[in-house]
Tab-separated table of C-alpha atoms in Angstrom:
chain	number	residue	atom	x	y	z
A	21	MET	CA	11.427	29.147	2.732
A	22	ILE	CA	9.822	25.862	2.558
A	23	LEU	CA	8.629	24.012	-0.506
A	24	ILE	CA	5.746	21.537	-0.205
A	25	ALA	CA	4.431	19.065	-2.846
A	26	ASP	CA	1.306	17.120	-2.924
A	27	SER	CA	1.547	14.786	-5.914
A	28	GLY	CA	-0.575	12.237	-7.563
A	29	SER	CA	-0.072	10.431	-10.982
A	30	THR	CA	-1.817	13.188	-12.938
A	31	LYS	CA	-0.343	16.531	-11.223
A	32	THR	CA	1.696	17.881	-8.668
A	33	ASP	CA	0.680	20.919	-6.534
A	34	TRP	CA	3.789	22.735	-5.205
A	35	ALA	CA	3.582	25.565	-2.546
A	36	PHE	CA	6.368	27.824	-1.556
A	37	VAL	CA	5.854	28.793	2.065
A	38	ALA	CA	7.347	31.787	4.068
A	39	ASP	CA	6.497	32.735	7.595
A	40	GLY	CA	3.744	30.159	7.679
A	41	LYS	CA	1.927	31.524	4.780
A	42	ILE	CA	1.917	30.295	0.943
A	43	SER	CA	3.800	32.922	-0.982
A	44	LYS	CA	3.574	31.136	-4.485
A	45	ARG	CA	1.726	28.126	-6.038
A	46	ILE	CA	2.630	26.195	-9.180
A	47	GLN	CA	1.495	23.078	-10.695
A	48	THR	CA	3.436	20.579	-12.746
A	49	ALA	CA	2.615	17.106	-14.213
A	50	GLY	CA	2.302	14.101	-11.738
A	51	ILE	CA	5.264	12.417	-10.311
A	52	ASN	CA	5.057	8.786	-9.539
A	53	PRO	CA	8.555	7.155	-9.072
A	54	VAL	CA	7.183	3.586	-9.540
A	55	HIS	CA	6.288	4.365	-13.173
A	56	MET	CA	9.093	7.037	-14.043
A	57	ASN	CA	12.812	6.783	-14.344
A	58	SER	CA	15.161	9.459	-13.106
A	59	GLU	CA	15.316	11.517	-16.377
A	60	GLU	CA	11.514	11.844	-16.622
A	61	ILE	CA	11.224	12.981	-13.057
A	62	LYS	CA	14.062	15.587	-13.638
A	63	SER	CA	12.180	16.927	-16.844
A	64	ILE	CA	9.161	17.688	-14.697
A	65	LEU	CA	11.235	19.228	-11.984
A	66	SER	CA	13.270	21.342	-14.307
A	67	PRO	CA	10.810	24.444	-14.076
A	68	LEU	CA	11.190	24.685	-10.324
A	69	SER	CA	14.757	25.815	-11.014
A	70	LEU	CA	13.312	29.261	-12.023
A	71	TYR	CA	11.994	29.904	-8.368
A	72	ASP	CA	13.771	30.682	-5.181
A	73	ASN	CA	15.869	28.061	-3.452
A	74	PRO	CA	14.141	26.700	-0.236
A	75	GLN	CA	15.826	25.422	2.794
A	76	GLU	CA	13.412	22.557	3.020
A	77	VAL	CA	11.614	20.368	0.585
A	78	HIS	CA	8.914	18.213	1.744
A	79	PHE	CA	7.408	15.869	-1.085
A	80	TYR	CA	4.354	13.734	-0.611
A	81	GLY	CA	2.961	11.428	-3.556
A	82	ALA	CA	1.882	8.159	-4.704
A	83	GLY	CA	4.421	5.412	-5.282
A	84	CYS	CA	6.907	7.142	-2.767
A	85	ILE	CA	8.137	3.834	-1.171
A	86	GLU	CA	11.496	2.188	-1.381
A	87	PRO	CA	13.396	1.600	-3.509
A	88	PHE	CA	11.646	4.194	-5.778
A	89	ARG	CA	11.632	7.038	-3.348
A	90	SER	CA	15.479	7.185	-3.310
A	91	GLU	CA	15.388	8.275	-7.009
A	92	LEU	CA	13.096	11.054	-6.290
A	93	VAL	CA	15.230	12.246	-3.204
A	94	GLN	CA	18.229	12.330	-5.447
A	95	ALA	CA	16.400	14.358	-8.248
A	96	LEU	CA	15.233	17.020	-5.814
A	97	GLN	CA	18.322	17.099	-4.149
A	98	SER	CA	20.331	17.678	-7.377
A	99	LEU	CA	17.961	20.599	-8.072
A	100	PHE	CA	17.835	22.070	-4.498
A	101	VAL	CA	21.394	21.429	-3.472
A	102	ASP	CA	21.479	23.180	-0.155
A	103	ALA	CA	17.859	22.140	0.888
A	104	GLN	CA	16.947	19.349	3.414
A	105	VAL	CA	14.828	17.004	1.245
A	106	THR	CA	12.358	14.652	2.495
A	107	VAL	CA	9.905	12.324	0.467
A	108	ASP	CA	6.980	10.531	1.885
A	109	THR	CA	3.758	8.855	0.835
A	110	ASP	CA	0.580	10.837	-0.015
A	111	LEU	CA	-1.126	8.806	2.853
A	112	LEU	CA	1.529	10.207	5.349
A	113	GLY	CA	0.829	13.721	3.868
A	114	ALA	CA	-2.852	13.263	4.361
A	115	ALA	CA	-2.484	12.058	7.856
A	116	ARG	CA	-0.285	15.116	8.671
A	117	SER	CA	-2.582	17.358	7.147
A	118	LEU	CA	-5.612	15.949	9.024
A	119	PHE	CA	-4.275	15.495	12.450
A	120	GLY	CA	-0.904	17.410	12.793
A	121	HIS	CA	0.586	15.931	15.920
A	122	GLU	CA	-2.463	14.328	17.270
A	123	SER	CA	-3.798	10.759	16.551
A	124	GLY	CA	-6.547	9.644	14.306
A	125	ILE	CA	-7.521	7.611	11.232
A	126	ALA	CA	-6.616	9.259	8.030
A	127	CYS	CA	-8.234	8.199	4.760
A	128	ILE	CA	-7.827	9.336	1.186
A	129	LEU	CA	-10.872	9.026	-0.901
A	130	GLY	CA	-10.197	10.194	-4.653
A	131	THR	CA	-9.577	8.183	-7.675
A	132	GLY	CA	-8.301	5.409	-5.330
A	133	SER	CA	-8.560	5.028	-1.628
A	134	ASN	CA	-6.298	4.379	1.370
A	135	SER	CA	-6.291	4.537	5.019
A	136	CYS	CA	-4.077	4.315	8.198
A	137	VAL	CA	-4.046	4.599	11.922
A	138	TYR	CA	-1.682	7.772	12.620
A	139	GLU	CA	0.139	8.291	16.038
A	140	ASP	CA	2.919	10.563	17.167
A	141	GLY	CA	3.431	11.871	13.623
A	142	GLN	CA	3.731	8.539	12.043
A	143	ILE	CA	1.697	5.752	10.452
A	144	VAL	CA	1.417	2.854	12.859
A	145	ALA	CA	-1.231	0.585	10.909
A	146	ASN	CA	-2.340	0.491	7.158
A	147	THR	CA	-5.009	-1.797	5.616
A	148	PRO	CA	-3.636	-2.538	2.174
A	149	PRO	CA	-5.839	-0.774	-0.541
A	150	MET	CA	-5.050	-3.430	-3.248
A	151	GLY	CA	-5.690	-1.149	-6.106
A	152	TYR	CA	-9.022	-0.578	-8.240
A	153	ILE	CA	-9.473	-4.250	-9.246
A	154	LEU	CA	-9.039	-5.938	-6.003
A	155	GLY	CA	-9.713	-3.108	-3.636
A	156	ASP	CA	-9.989	0.580	-3.447
A	157	GLU	CA	-13.356	0.582	-1.769
A	158	GLY	CA	-15.041	3.986	-1.373
A	159	SER	CA	-12.975	5.543	-4.325
A	160	GLY	CA	-14.166	7.119	-7.492
A	161	ALA	CA	-13.057	4.125	-9.419
A	162	TYR	CA	-14.987	1.964	-7.080
A	163	MET	CA	-18.101	3.984	-7.364
A	164	GLY	CA	-17.749	4.078	-11.195
A	165	ARG	CA	-17.451	0.276	-11.363
A	166	LEU	CA	-20.600	-0.250	-9.262
A	167	PHE	CA	-22.517	2.284	-11.357
A	168	LEU	CA	-21.700	0.639	-14.707
A	169	LYS	CA	-22.553	-2.702	-13.231
A	170	TYR	CA	-26.041	-1.506	-12.272
A	171	LEU	CA	-26.424	0.298	-15.319
A	172	PHE	CA	-25.886	-2.641	-17.695
A	173	LYS	CA	-27.465	-5.200	-15.599
A	174	GLY	CA	-30.962	-3.657	-15.594
A	175	GLN	CA	-30.888	-1.919	-12.099
A	176	LEU	CA	-31.300	1.638	-13.764
A	177	SER	CA	-33.727	2.768	-16.302
A	178	THR	CA	-33.062	2.676	-20.259
A	179	GLU	CA	-33.697	6.449	-20.066
A	180	LEU	CA	-30.852	7.019	-17.681
A	181	ARG	CA	-28.464	4.580	-19.314
A	182	ASP	CA	-29.281	6.228	-22.913
A	183	GLY	CA	-28.584	9.639	-21.482
A	184	PHE	CA	-25.403	8.617	-19.884
A	185	LEU	CA	-24.112	7.098	-23.087
A	186	LEU	CA	-24.985	10.130	-25.043
A	187	GLU	CA	-23.414	12.516	-22.563
A	188	TYR	CA	-20.262	10.718	-22.484
A	189	HIS	CA	-20.112	9.789	-26.152
A	190	LEU	CA	-19.705	6.050	-25.248
A	191	THR	CA	-20.972	2.678	-26.336
A	192	TYR	CA	-21.109	-0.531	-24.341
A	193	GLU	CA	-18.147	-1.800	-26.450
A	194	GLU	CA	-16.250	1.356	-26.032
A	195	ILE	CA	-16.754	1.163	-22.159
A	196	ILE	CA	-15.509	-2.437	-22.280
A	197	ASN	CA	-12.506	-1.461	-24.183
A	198	LYS	CA	-11.564	1.330	-21.863
A	199	VAL	CA	-11.853	-0.832	-18.721
A	200	TYR	CA	-10.179	-3.888	-20.003
A	201	ARG	CA	-7.823	-3.062	-22.759
A	202	GLN	CA	-6.561	0.668	-22.305
A	203	THR	CA	-4.429	2.317	-19.690
A	204	GLY	CA	-5.892	4.446	-17.019
A	205	ALA	CA	-9.106	2.392	-16.453
A	206	ASN	CA	-9.160	3.556	-12.856
A	207	ARG	CA	-9.300	7.300	-14.023
A	208	PHE	CA	-11.997	6.470	-16.501
A	209	LEU	CA	-14.100	4.863	-13.846
A	210	ALA	CA	-13.598	7.740	-11.502
A	211	SER	CA	-14.465	10.214	-14.182
A	212	LEU	CA	-18.105	8.895	-14.107
A	213	CYS	CA	-18.672	10.066	-10.601
A	214	PRO	CA	-19.907	13.699	-11.419
A	215	PHE	CA	-22.675	11.982	-13.352
A	216	ILE	CA	-23.479	10.018	-10.331
A	217	HIS	CA	-23.396	13.096	-8.236
A	218	ARG	CA	-25.905	14.997	-10.354
A	219	HIS	CA	-28.505	12.333	-10.110
A	220	LEU	CA	-28.330	11.820	-6.209
A	221	SER	CA	-30.816	12.779	-3.570
A	222	PHE	CA	-29.111	14.718	-0.781
A	223	GLY	CA	-29.887	15.451	2.744
A	224	GLU	CA	-33.323	14.903	4.096
A	225	VAL	CA	-35.042	15.254	0.483
A	226	PRO	CA	-36.362	11.805	-0.321
A	227	ALA	CA	-35.320	10.256	-3.482
A	228	VAL	CA	-37.471	11.324	-6.312
A	229	ASN	CA	-37.500	8.285	-8.467
A	230	HIS	CA	-36.068	4.720	-8.663
A	231	ASP	CA	-32.815	5.564	-10.425
A	232	THR	CA	-31.875	8.174	-7.616
A	233	GLU	CA	-32.838	5.487	-5.083
A	234	VAL	CA	-30.324	3.037	-6.758
A	235	LEU	CA	-27.528	5.769	-7.287
A	236	ASN	CA	-27.880	6.670	-3.623
A	237	THR	CA	-27.446	2.935	-2.999
A	238	VAL	CA	-24.325	2.861	-5.044
A	239	VAL	CA	-22.730	5.793	-2.984
A	240	ARG	CA	-23.662	4.108	0.342
A	241	THR	CA	-22.446	0.800	-0.664
A	242	ALA	CA	-19.080	2.251	-1.600
A	243	PHE	CA	-18.581	3.955	1.538
A	244	GLU	CA	-19.913	1.035	3.844
A	245	ASP	CA	-17.591	-1.207	1.835
A	246	PHE	CA	-14.686	1.093	2.665
A	247	PHE	CA	-15.520	1.193	6.405
A	248	ASN	CA	-16.133	-2.570	6.774
A	249	LEU	CA	-13.064	-3.897	4.840
A	250	ASN	CA	-10.634	-0.982	5.709
A	251	ILE	CA	-11.450	0.908	8.847
A	252	LEU	CA	-13.045	-1.860	11.179
A	253	PRO	CA	-9.920	-4.005	10.993
A	254	TYR	CA	-8.052	-1.306	12.915
A	255	HIS	CA	-10.341	-1.958	16.140
A	256	ARG	CA	-9.771	1.787	17.069
A	257	SER	CA	-13.404	2.815	17.258
A	258	THR	CA	-12.349	5.717	19.811
A	259	LEU	CA	-10.376	7.348	17.322
A	260	PRO	CA	-11.700	10.316	15.284
A	261	ILE	CA	-11.455	9.917	11.569
A	262	GLY	CA	-10.494	12.388	8.718
A	263	PHE	CA	-10.677	12.344	4.910
A	264	VAL	CA	-8.840	13.900	2.177
A	265	GLY	CA	-9.883	13.770	-1.502
A	266	SER	CA	-12.359	14.793	-4.104
A	267	ILE	CA	-14.760	11.787	-3.508
A	268	ALA	CA	-14.720	12.451	0.205
A	269	TRP	CA	-15.354	16.132	-0.339
A	270	HIS	CA	-18.168	16.094	-3.038
A	271	PHE	CA	-20.002	13.040	-1.306
A	272	ARG	CA	-19.565	14.191	2.159
A	273	SER	CA	-23.308	14.479	2.899
A	274	PHE	CA	-23.289	10.761	2.559
A	275	LEU	CA	-19.824	10.012	4.129
A	276	THR	CA	-20.363	11.861	7.411
A	277	PRO	CA	-23.645	10.122	8.515
A	278	ILE	CA	-22.148	6.571	7.527
A	279	SER	CA	-19.049	7.316	9.560
A	280	GLU	CA	-20.701	8.774	12.634
A	281	VAL	CA	-24.155	7.199	12.856
A	282	MET	CA	-23.410	3.880	11.401
A	283	MET	CA	-19.798	3.107	12.202
A	284	GLY	CA	-19.348	5.381	15.406
A	285	HIS	CA	-16.291	7.304	14.038
A	286	PRO	CA	-16.492	11.038	14.675
A	287	VAL	CA	-15.424	13.148	11.686
A	288	LYS	CA	-12.689	15.585	12.499
A	289	SER	CA	-12.430	17.125	9.063
A	290	ILE	CA	-13.091	16.478	5.360
A	291	LEU	CA	-10.577	18.269	3.011
A	292	GLN	CA	-10.538	18.538	-0.656
A	293	SER	CA	-6.762	18.859	-0.651
A	294	PRO	CA	-4.147	18.344	2.027
A	295	MET	CA	-1.931	21.354	1.257
A	296	GLU	CA	-3.327	23.856	3.730
A	297	GLY	CA	-2.928	21.453	6.668
A	298	LEU	CA	0.581	20.560	5.382
A	299	VAL	CA	1.513	24.146	5.452
A	300	ARG	CA	0.454	24.381	9.123
A	301	PHE	CA	2.216	21.016	10.105
A	302	HIS	CA	5.643	22.130	8.512
A	303	SER	CA	5.404	25.737	9.651
A	304	LYS	CA	5.162	24.636	13.275
């Protein structure tokens, strides 16, 4: 029995794997060892004690870097005493899910963004993402930030602006408060992406109005900035590229042509979640 975890700051997906197939899935709160102490981590892990003891535990998550990684290893080891426990970053999990033991450029495009060059089962180069204030190009937070800037600086119609504020039950002042004074500003900005998605023009269908044209520009700009600032510095144009995350998945009709036609990187795959690929990787 193998236990695999894919964790973000909001939720953790766990999969018990036997004979190469998922036998059981559960979900707990997210675990980020940078922002949690050992007691908080153990309280989230405690429901797992009700399930079968695995021989291996492979945990991939945000914030799983030294020295914070060690606390999570100890917490998992105390729960699964006889198991071999490994804890790695969500970026390595994405790379292994996308490419297995092959080489490529692995990218995460979700609430935040990240990327790496992956060879021989390990990350060999990484452009620092720098977070949603200084970086995270191509992410949901980045798109949300561009959208609000265009919305309130007169690039979109007053009808669209008023409709957005009504739908989200927001005012301009409340938006400023959420972004600058409250925690979770990156998640708030990313939460605006479904609205953007609904007002886009997809495929060969021409943009039906000015607002649609502007929102198409928002999405294209976010992805072009991601490639220009994160992928081009690798100088690995011959490598295939793969993506994991909700933004990559839902906006793939924009992402794929930008990658393949504009940037020259063939897209190997775009996954909404890395779990299936991780099951294949660890089952082998």
